[in-house]
């Protein structure tokens, strides 16, 4: 592994068919032939049972030590940690900005406690720069300023970033991923990678490389509802606070009355809103879309459309019935649907709520969550039937990030190997960043020592991490 940070270069070297450049390029660098079978899933060929196969030669991108797929809390931390440890890193992000759910999903408040390390660095710098401010739960931030801040952090560490780029497939041989296939406006390309971090939140790469995965609720595969977050400004906070003091901040009684008169047509029964870093600006986390599958293209598209419809209806209700919201305006609606649960890897270890209740100890803990289990029922979006019955914070052992059987792949963030009750605790952003940081450092270690993720010396890794119960 090169100890030097990578220099920035033109991303995705796509060449026109037959051009001199391309021939010379292919002669020296080779090309990857991609084969694919498109099945009727995701509405690609809805209603048809036949499949379509194609093969094509892809331009070969410059190689990297570590390719990180997904630039959310876990992916940005992983990319930064691996680059700071000397790896040449490419970070691939499907949206036009980094930050994942916190930025594109506009869930702009870091929860789960202070895990130290990169989380602490981001939080303190963002507060110092006026991008964030501490609320009683965690730092709340401006997503637009945060996207710009993250660009700077990646550039500073020499992480090569490709935005508006999807990781669509992999080539794997002998239990290792050799290439990540990406797609963006330039077309398809193959990126040679020595280690891969799947930080897509949905275990896209693990699923596409044949790793063991599960999806949704253990009994029936159903997943917790999705949410389209929106931000409002011009909220009269004095009036809203007074209303909350009378009604409670979830407005349960008022929503019940509205339901009885038919003025509240939704299957959820509470108003969930949080103040952000500027006065008068609030995040609304009230919409709950039942039946959306965040791994299905058509379903996700439907979620955006249904979500926008509900945002408009909710705002009409709030303006009419919630003191303080009379003159509120929609500031922005998230460009990314809020998905809490999809696939999880079945990794080296599956952490369960029963483990935690039994007080099981782990010697490879890499982070913690101070958040309780928050994973609403798939059909009854206001019910959160799961409770964690352990004292203290939820630990995250390294092994839950290591999928089977691909040996150069690690999967930090929302798609780790846990049961869904534990997922409800560790899916918030501070533990996701702690997982990303550990995964990035582990990736640099595997590249350095030519090792599998399962063979990483977790005691040596832990010595490099700021592990302690989050405050
Ligand atoms: C509605 C809602 C409210 C929440 N509220 C809070 C809260 O208040 N505070 C809190 O701390 N947490 C909250 N969470 C949880 C938290 O935001 C997420 O669980 C966390 O962001 C997960 O981090 P991640 O890095 O695993 O994935 P994500 O944040 O989902 O990031 C994944 C990134 O990968 C990209 N991506 C996905 N697939 C691909 C691909 N194939 N190729 C390229 N890029 C890809 C996505 O665009 C995204 O940017 C909330 C979640 C939801 C859905």
Short mmCIF file of N, CA and C in Angstrom, two decimals, residues 253-387:
data_model
loop_
_atom_site.label_atom_id
_atom_site.label_comp_id
_atom_site.label_asym_id
_atom_site.label_seq_id
_atom_site.Cartn_x
_atom_site.Cartn_y
_atom_site.Cartn_z
N UNK A 253 -53.00 13.88 21.91
CA UNK A 253 -54.42 14.17 22.12
C UNK A 253 -55.00 14.93 20.94
N UNK A 254 -54.27 15.90 20.46
CA UNK A 254 -54.79 16.72 19.36
C UNK A 254 -54.92 15.89 18.08
N UNK A 255 -53.93 15.03 17.83
CA UNK A 255 -54.00 14.19 16.62
C UNK A 255 -55.21 13.26 16.73
N UNK A 256 -55.47 12.74 17.94
CA UNK A 256 -56.63 11.85 18.13
C UNK A 256 -57.93 12.59 17.77
N UNK A 257 -58.02 13.82 18.25
CA UNK A 257 -59.23 14.61 17.93
C UNK A 257 -59.34 14.83 16.42
N UNK A 258 -58.21 15.14 15.79
CA UNK A 258 -58.24 15.37 14.34
C UNK A 258 -58.64 14.09 13.61
N UNK A 259 -58.16 12.94 14.12
CA UNK A 259 -58.55 11.66 13.50
C UNK A 259 -60.05 11.46 13.61
N UNK A 260 -60.61 11.80 14.78
CA UNK A 260 -62.05 11.59 15.00
C UNK A 260 -62.90 12.44 14.07
N UNK A 261 -62.39 13.62 13.72
CA UNK A 261 -63.17 14.47 12.81
C UNK A 261 -62.84 14.18 11.34
N UNK A 262 -61.91 13.26 11.10
CA UNK A 262 -61.54 12.93 9.72
C UNK A 262 -60.52 13.86 9.13
N UNK A 263 -60.00 14.79 9.95
CA UNK A 263 -59.04 15.77 9.40
C UNK A 263 -57.61 15.21 9.34
N UNK A 264 -57.37 14.05 9.94
CA UNK A 264 -56.02 13.44 9.96
C UNK A 264 -56.14 12.07 9.27
N UNK A 265 -55.86 11.97 7.98
CA UNK A 265 -56.15 10.73 7.26
C UNK A 265 -55.02 9.70 7.25
N UNK A 266 -54.02 9.85 8.11
CA UNK A 266 -52.82 9.00 8.00
C UNK A 266 -52.86 7.84 9.01
N UNK A 267 -52.10 6.75 8.71
CA UNK A 267 -52.10 5.58 9.64
C UNK A 267 -51.18 5.77 10.85
N UNK A 268 -50.64 6.94 11.06
CA UNK A 268 -49.80 7.21 12.23
C UNK A 268 -50.50 8.29 13.05
N UNK A 269 -50.15 8.33 14.35
CA UNK A 269 -50.97 9.17 15.22
C UNK A 269 -50.16 10.16 16.05
N UNK A 270 -49.01 10.55 15.56
CA UNK A 270 -48.22 11.53 16.33
C UNK A 270 -47.49 12.51 15.43
N UNK A 271 -47.19 13.64 16.03
CA UNK A 271 -46.50 14.74 15.33
C UNK A 271 -45.05 14.68 15.82
N UNK A 272 -44.10 14.43 14.92
CA UNK A 272 -42.70 14.34 15.37
C UNK A 272 -41.90 15.42 14.66
N UNK A 273 -41.36 16.33 15.44
CA UNK A 273 -40.62 17.44 14.85
C UNK A 273 -39.48 17.80 15.79
N UNK A 274 -38.35 18.25 15.26
CA UNK A 274 -37.19 18.61 16.07
C UNK A 274 -36.64 19.93 15.59
N UNK A 275 -36.24 20.74 16.55
CA UNK A 275 -35.63 22.03 16.19
C UNK A 275 -34.22 21.77 15.65
N UNK A 276 -33.85 22.50 14.60
CA UNK A 276 -32.50 22.34 14.03
C UNK A 276 -31.58 23.46 14.52
N UNK A 277 -30.51 23.71 13.79
CA UNK A 277 -29.48 24.60 14.34
C UNK A 277 -29.79 26.09 14.18
N UNK A 278 -30.82 26.42 13.38
CA UNK A 278 -31.17 27.84 13.26
C UNK A 278 -32.51 28.08 13.94
N UNK A 279 -32.69 29.28 14.48
CA UNK A 279 -33.98 29.60 15.10
C UNK A 279 -35.08 29.55 14.03
N UNK A 280 -36.21 29.00 14.41
CA UNK A 280 -37.36 28.97 13.51
C UNK A 280 -37.32 27.85 12.49
N UNK A 281 -36.24 27.05 12.47
CA UNK A 281 -36.12 25.97 11.47
C UNK A 281 -36.26 24.61 12.17
N UNK A 282 -37.20 23.81 11.71
CA UNK A 282 -37.51 22.52 12.33
C UNK A 282 -37.52 21.40 11.29
N UNK A 283 -37.11 20.23 11.77
CA UNK A 283 -37.16 19.02 10.92
C UNK A 283 -38.46 18.29 11.24
N UNK A 284 -39.19 17.84 10.25
CA UNK A 284 -40.43 17.11 10.51
C UNK A 284 -40.25 15.65 10.10
N UNK A 285 -40.38 14.78 11.09
CA UNK A 285 -40.15 13.34 10.91
C UNK A 285 -41.46 12.61 11.22
N UNK A 286 -42.54 13.10 10.62
CA UNK A 286 -43.88 12.60 10.97
C UNK A 286 -44.40 11.56 9.99
N UNK A 287 -44.08 11.73 8.70
CA UNK A 287 -44.59 10.81 7.66
C UNK A 287 -44.13 9.38 7.95
N UNK A 288 -45.00 8.41 7.83
CA UNK A 288 -44.62 6.98 7.94
C UNK A 288 -45.26 6.26 6.77
N UNK A 289 -44.46 5.81 5.81
CA UNK A 289 -44.98 5.15 4.62
C UNK A 289 -44.88 3.63 4.79
N UNK A 290 -46.03 2.99 4.95
CA UNK A 290 -46.07 1.54 5.17
C UNK A 290 -45.91 0.83 3.82
N UNK A 291 -45.17 -0.29 3.82
CA UNK A 291 -45.13 -1.16 2.64
C UNK A 291 -44.10 -0.78 1.59
N UNK A 292 -43.19 0.12 1.90
CA UNK A 292 -42.16 0.48 0.91
C UNK A 292 -40.92 -0.37 1.16
N UNK A 293 -40.37 -0.91 0.08
CA UNK A 293 -39.16 -1.73 0.16
C UNK A 293 -37.99 -0.91 -0.40
N UNK A 294 -37.07 -0.54 0.49
CA UNK A 294 -35.94 0.33 0.09
C UNK A 294 -34.92 -0.34 -0.80
N UNK A 295 -35.11 -1.63 -1.13
CA UNK A 295 -34.19 -2.27 -2.08
C UNK A 295 -34.86 -2.49 -3.43
N UNK A 296 -36.07 -1.97 -3.59
CA UNK A 296 -36.82 -2.19 -4.83
C UNK A 296 -37.01 -0.84 -5.51
N UNK A 297 -36.50 -0.73 -6.72
CA UNK A 297 -36.50 0.56 -7.43
C UNK A 297 -37.88 1.16 -7.58
N UNK A 298 -38.84 0.34 -7.97
CA UNK A 298 -40.19 0.87 -8.20
C UNK A 298 -40.84 1.29 -6.88
N UNK A 299 -40.62 0.48 -5.87
CA UNK A 299 -41.21 0.77 -4.56
C UNK A 299 -40.64 2.07 -3.99
N UNK A 300 -39.32 2.26 -4.15
CA UNK A 300 -38.70 3.49 -3.63
C UNK A 300 -39.23 4.72 -4.35
N UNK A 301 -39.44 4.56 -5.66
CA UNK A 301 -39.97 5.66 -6.46
C UNK A 301 -41.38 6.02 -5.96
N UNK A 302 -42.18 4.97 -5.70
CA UNK A 302 -43.53 5.19 -5.16
C UNK A 302 -43.45 5.91 -3.80
N UNK A 303 -42.46 5.54 -3.00
CA UNK A 303 -42.29 6.16 -1.68
C UNK A 303 -42.06 7.66 -1.79
N UNK A 304 -41.26 8.08 -2.77
CA UNK A 304 -41.01 9.51 -2.94
C UNK A 304 -42.31 10.24 -3.30
N UNK A 305 -43.09 9.64 -4.21
CA UNK A 305 -44.32 10.30 -4.68
C UNK A 305 -45.35 10.36 -3.54
N UNK A 306 -45.55 9.21 -2.86
CA UNK A 306 -46.49 9.20 -1.73
C UNK A 306 -46.02 10.15 -0.63
N UNK A 307 -44.72 10.16 -0.41
CA UNK A 307 -44.15 11.01 0.64
C UNK A 307 -44.41 12.47 0.36
N UNK A 308 -44.15 12.91 -0.86
CA UNK A 308 -44.37 14.34 -1.18
C UNK A 308 -45.84 14.72 -1.02
N UNK A 309 -46.73 13.80 -1.40
CA UNK A 309 -48.16 14.06 -1.25
C UNK A 309 -48.50 14.28 0.24
N UNK A 310 -47.94 13.41 1.10
CA UNK A 310 -48.24 13.52 2.54
C UNK A 310 -47.62 14.77 3.15
N UNK A 311 -46.45 15.16 2.66
CA UNK A 311 -45.80 16.37 3.17
C UNK A 311 -46.74 17.56 2.96
N UNK A 312 -47.31 17.66 1.76
CA UNK A 312 -48.20 18.80 1.46
C UNK A 312 -49.44 18.77 2.37
N UNK A 313 -50.02 17.56 2.52
CA UNK A 313 -51.24 17.46 3.34
C UNK A 313 -50.94 17.78 4.80
N UNK A 314 -49.80 17.26 5.29
CA UNK A 314 -49.43 17.52 6.69
C UNK A 314 -49.26 19.02 6.91
N UNK A 315 -48.60 19.68 5.98
CA UNK A 315 -48.37 21.12 6.16
C UNK A 315 -49.68 21.88 6.22
N UNK A 316 -50.66 21.47 5.41
CA UNK A 316 -51.98 22.14 5.47
C UNK A 316 -52.57 21.98 6.88
N UNK A 317 -52.45 20.74 7.41
CA UNK A 317 -53.01 20.48 8.76
C UNK A 317 -52.25 21.28 9.81
N UNK A 318 -50.94 21.25 9.74
CA UNK A 318 -50.14 21.96 10.76
C UNK A 318 -50.48 23.45 10.75
N UNK A 319 -50.53 24.02 9.55
CA UNK A 319 -50.79 25.48 9.48
C UNK A 319 -52.14 25.83 10.10
N UNK A 320 -53.10 24.93 9.89
CA UNK A 320 -54.45 25.20 10.37
C UNK A 320 -54.60 24.92 11.87
N UNK A 321 -53.91 23.88 12.37
CA UNK A 321 -54.23 23.41 13.72
C UNK A 321 -53.11 23.54 14.74
N UNK A 322 -51.88 23.81 14.33
CA UNK A 322 -50.78 23.81 15.31
C UNK A 322 -50.26 25.23 15.51
N UNK A 323 -50.54 25.81 16.70
CA UNK A 323 -50.06 27.16 16.97
C UNK A 323 -48.53 27.21 16.82
N UNK A 324 -48.03 28.23 16.15
CA UNK A 324 -46.59 28.33 15.87
C UNK A 324 -46.26 27.93 14.44
N UNK A 325 -47.14 27.10 13.85
CA UNK A 325 -46.91 26.65 12.47
C UNK A 325 -47.77 27.44 11.46
N UNK A 326 -48.56 28.42 11.96
CA UNK A 326 -49.50 29.10 11.05
C UNK A 326 -48.79 29.69 9.83
N UNK A 327 -47.60 30.26 10.06
CA UNK A 327 -46.91 30.92 8.93
C UNK A 327 -45.67 30.13 8.50
N UNK A 328 -45.56 28.89 8.98
CA UNK A 328 -44.38 28.08 8.62
C UNK A 328 -44.41 27.75 7.13
N UNK A 329 -43.20 27.64 6.56
CA UNK A 329 -43.09 27.30 5.13
C UNK A 329 -42.20 26.08 4.99
N UNK A 330 -42.44 25.32 3.94
CA UNK A 330 -41.55 24.19 3.67
C UNK A 330 -40.25 24.78 3.15
N UNK A 331 -39.14 24.46 3.85
CA UNK A 331 -37.83 24.98 3.43
C UNK A 331 -37.23 24.03 2.39
N UNK A 332 -37.34 22.74 2.65
CA UNK A 332 -36.82 21.74 1.71
C UNK A 332 -37.43 20.38 2.03
N UNK A 333 -37.64 19.59 0.98
CA UNK A 333 -38.09 18.20 1.15
C UNK A 333 -36.90 17.33 0.75
N UNK A 334 -36.63 16.29 1.54
CA UNK A 334 -35.43 15.48 1.29
C UNK A 334 -35.44 14.87 -0.12
N UNK A 335 -34.30 14.92 -0.81
CA UNK A 335 -34.21 14.26 -2.11
C UNK A 335 -34.01 12.75 -2.00
N UNK A 336 -33.81 12.26 -0.75
CA UNK A 336 -33.57 10.82 -0.55
C UNK A 336 -34.59 10.31 0.46
N UNK A 337 -35.29 9.23 0.10
CA UNK A 337 -36.29 8.65 1.00
C UNK A 337 -35.62 8.10 2.26
N UNK A 338 -36.25 8.32 3.39
CA UNK A 338 -35.69 7.84 4.67
C UNK A 338 -36.02 6.37 4.90
N UNK A 339 -35.03 5.53 4.71
CA UNK A 339 -35.21 4.08 4.85
C UNK A 339 -34.50 3.62 6.12
N UNK A 340 -35.24 3.02 7.03
CA UNK A 340 -34.65 2.59 8.30
C UNK A 340 -34.16 1.16 8.29
N UNK A 341 -34.74 0.33 7.43
CA UNK A 341 -34.46 -1.10 7.50
C UNK A 341 -34.61 -1.75 6.13
N UNK A 342 -33.59 -2.49 5.73
CA UNK A 342 -33.72 -3.33 4.52
C UNK A 342 -32.96 -4.62 4.78
N UNK A 343 -31.85 -4.80 4.00
CA UNK A 343 -31.05 -6.03 4.18
C UNK A 343 -30.08 -5.88 5.34
N UNK A 344 -29.76 -7.02 5.94
CA UNK A 344 -28.64 -7.07 6.89
C UNK A 344 -27.79 -8.27 6.52
N UNK A 345 -26.49 -8.11 6.65
CA UNK A 345 -25.62 -9.26 6.36
C UNK A 345 -25.79 -10.30 7.48
N UNK A 346 -25.57 -11.55 7.13
CA UNK A 346 -25.44 -12.60 8.15
C UNK A 346 -23.93 -12.81 8.25
N UNK A 347 -23.32 -12.16 9.22
CA UNK A 347 -21.86 -12.11 9.24
C UNK A 347 -21.24 -13.12 10.17
N UNK A 348 -20.01 -12.84 10.55
CA UNK A 348 -19.25 -13.72 11.43
C UNK A 348 -19.98 -13.96 12.74
N UNK A 349 -20.75 -12.95 13.18
CA UNK A 349 -21.51 -13.08 14.42
C UNK A 349 -22.82 -12.32 14.25
N UNK A 350 -23.90 -12.82 14.83
CA UNK A 350 -25.16 -12.09 14.81
C UNK A 350 -25.45 -11.61 16.23
N UNK A 351 -25.41 -10.31 16.43
CA UNK A 351 -25.66 -9.75 17.77
C UNK A 351 -27.17 -9.66 17.98
N UNK A 352 -27.65 -10.23 19.10
CA UNK A 352 -29.09 -10.25 19.33
C UNK A 352 -29.44 -9.52 20.63
N UNK A 353 -30.72 -9.16 20.74
CA UNK A 353 -31.21 -8.54 21.96
C UNK A 353 -31.04 -9.50 23.13
N UNK A 354 -31.16 -10.82 22.86
CA UNK A 354 -30.98 -11.82 23.93
C UNK A 354 -29.54 -11.79 24.45
N UNK A 355 -28.57 -11.62 23.55
CA UNK A 355 -27.16 -11.49 24.00
C UNK A 355 -27.03 -10.34 24.98
N UNK A 356 -27.66 -9.22 24.61
CA UNK A 356 -27.52 -8.02 25.44
C UNK A 356 -28.22 -8.22 26.78
N UNK A 357 -29.41 -8.82 26.74
CA UNK A 357 -30.16 -9.04 27.98
C UNK A 357 -29.37 -9.99 28.90
N UNK A 358 -28.64 -10.95 28.31
CA UNK A 358 -27.88 -11.91 29.11
C UNK A 358 -26.54 -11.32 29.57
N UNK A 359 -26.25 -10.10 29.15
CA UNK A 359 -25.00 -9.45 29.57
C UNK A 359 -23.77 -10.07 28.93
N UNK A 360 -23.95 -10.66 27.75
CA UNK A 360 -22.81 -11.29 27.06
C UNK A 360 -21.70 -10.28 26.83
N UNK A 361 -20.47 -10.72 27.03
CA UNK A 361 -19.35 -9.80 26.86
C UNK A 361 -18.63 -10.08 25.55
N UNK A 362 -18.07 -9.05 24.96
CA UNK A 362 -17.38 -9.17 23.68
C UNK A 362 -15.99 -8.55 23.82
N UNK A 363 -15.00 -9.20 23.22
CA UNK A 363 -13.65 -8.61 23.35
C UNK A 363 -13.26 -7.81 22.10
N UNK A 364 -14.22 -7.65 21.17
CA UNK A 364 -13.87 -6.93 19.94
C UNK A 364 -14.79 -5.71 19.72
N UNK A 365 -15.21 -5.09 20.82
CA UNK A 365 -16.12 -3.94 20.70
C UNK A 365 -15.40 -2.76 20.03
N UNK A 366 -16.08 -2.15 19.03
CA UNK A 366 -15.46 -1.01 18.34
C UNK A 366 -16.28 0.28 18.48
N UNK A 367 -17.43 0.21 19.15
CA UNK A 367 -18.23 1.42 19.35
C UNK A 367 -19.49 1.08 20.13
N UNK A 368 -20.25 2.11 20.43
CA UNK A 368 -21.47 1.94 21.24
C UNK A 368 -22.60 2.81 20.69
N UNK A 369 -23.81 2.44 21.07
CA UNK A 369 -24.95 3.34 20.85
C UNK A 369 -25.64 3.60 22.18
N UNK A 370 -25.95 4.86 22.41
CA UNK A 370 -26.69 5.20 23.63
C UNK A 370 -28.19 5.28 23.35
N UNK A 371 -28.59 4.98 22.12
CA UNK A 371 -30.00 5.10 21.71
C UNK A 371 -30.73 3.79 21.98
N UNK A 372 -31.95 3.84 22.45
CA UNK A 372 -32.74 2.62 22.68
C UNK A 372 -33.22 2.04 21.36
N UNK A 373 -33.96 0.93 21.40
CA UNK A 373 -34.38 0.33 20.14
C UNK A 373 -35.58 1.08 19.56
N UNK A 374 -35.39 1.61 18.37
CA UNK A 374 -36.42 2.41 17.70
C UNK A 374 -36.64 1.80 16.33
N UNK A 375 -37.60 0.88 16.26
CA UNK A 375 -37.86 0.21 14.98
C UNK A 375 -39.37 -0.07 14.92
N UNK A 376 -40.14 0.95 14.47
CA UNK A 376 -41.60 0.82 14.50
C UNK A 376 -42.12 -0.41 13.76
N UNK A 377 -43.29 -0.87 14.19
CA UNK A 377 -43.91 -2.04 13.58
C UNK A 377 -44.15 -1.79 12.08
N UNK A 378 -43.89 -2.80 11.23
CA UNK A 378 -44.06 -2.59 9.78
C UNK A 378 -45.47 -2.16 9.37
N UNK A 379 -46.50 -2.62 10.14
CA UNK A 379 -47.88 -2.30 9.73
C UNK A 379 -48.50 -1.22 10.58
N UNK A 380 -48.02 -1.06 11.82
CA UNK A 380 -48.61 -0.04 12.72
C UNK A 380 -47.51 0.98 13.03
N UNK A 381 -47.39 1.99 12.18
CA UNK A 381 -46.20 2.85 12.21
C UNK A 381 -45.99 3.64 13.48
N UNK A 382 -47.02 3.79 14.33
CA UNK A 382 -46.77 4.54 15.57
C UNK A 382 -46.41 3.62 16.73
N UNK A 383 -46.43 2.29 16.49
CA UNK A 383 -46.08 1.34 17.57
C UNK A 383 -44.63 0.92 17.44
N UNK A 384 -43.93 0.97 18.56
CA UNK A 384 -42.55 0.51 18.57
C UNK A 384 -42.49 -0.62 19.60
N UNK A 385 -42.85 -1.87 19.17
CA UNK A 385 -43.07 -2.93 20.16
C UNK A 385 -41.80 -3.48 20.79
N UNK A 386 -40.64 -3.14 20.23
CA UNK A 386 -39.41 -3.79 20.69
C UNK A 386 -38.71 -2.98 21.77
N UNK A 387 -38.28 -3.66 22.79
CA UNK A 387 -37.55 -2.99 23.86
C UNK A 387 -36.25 -3.73 24.10
#
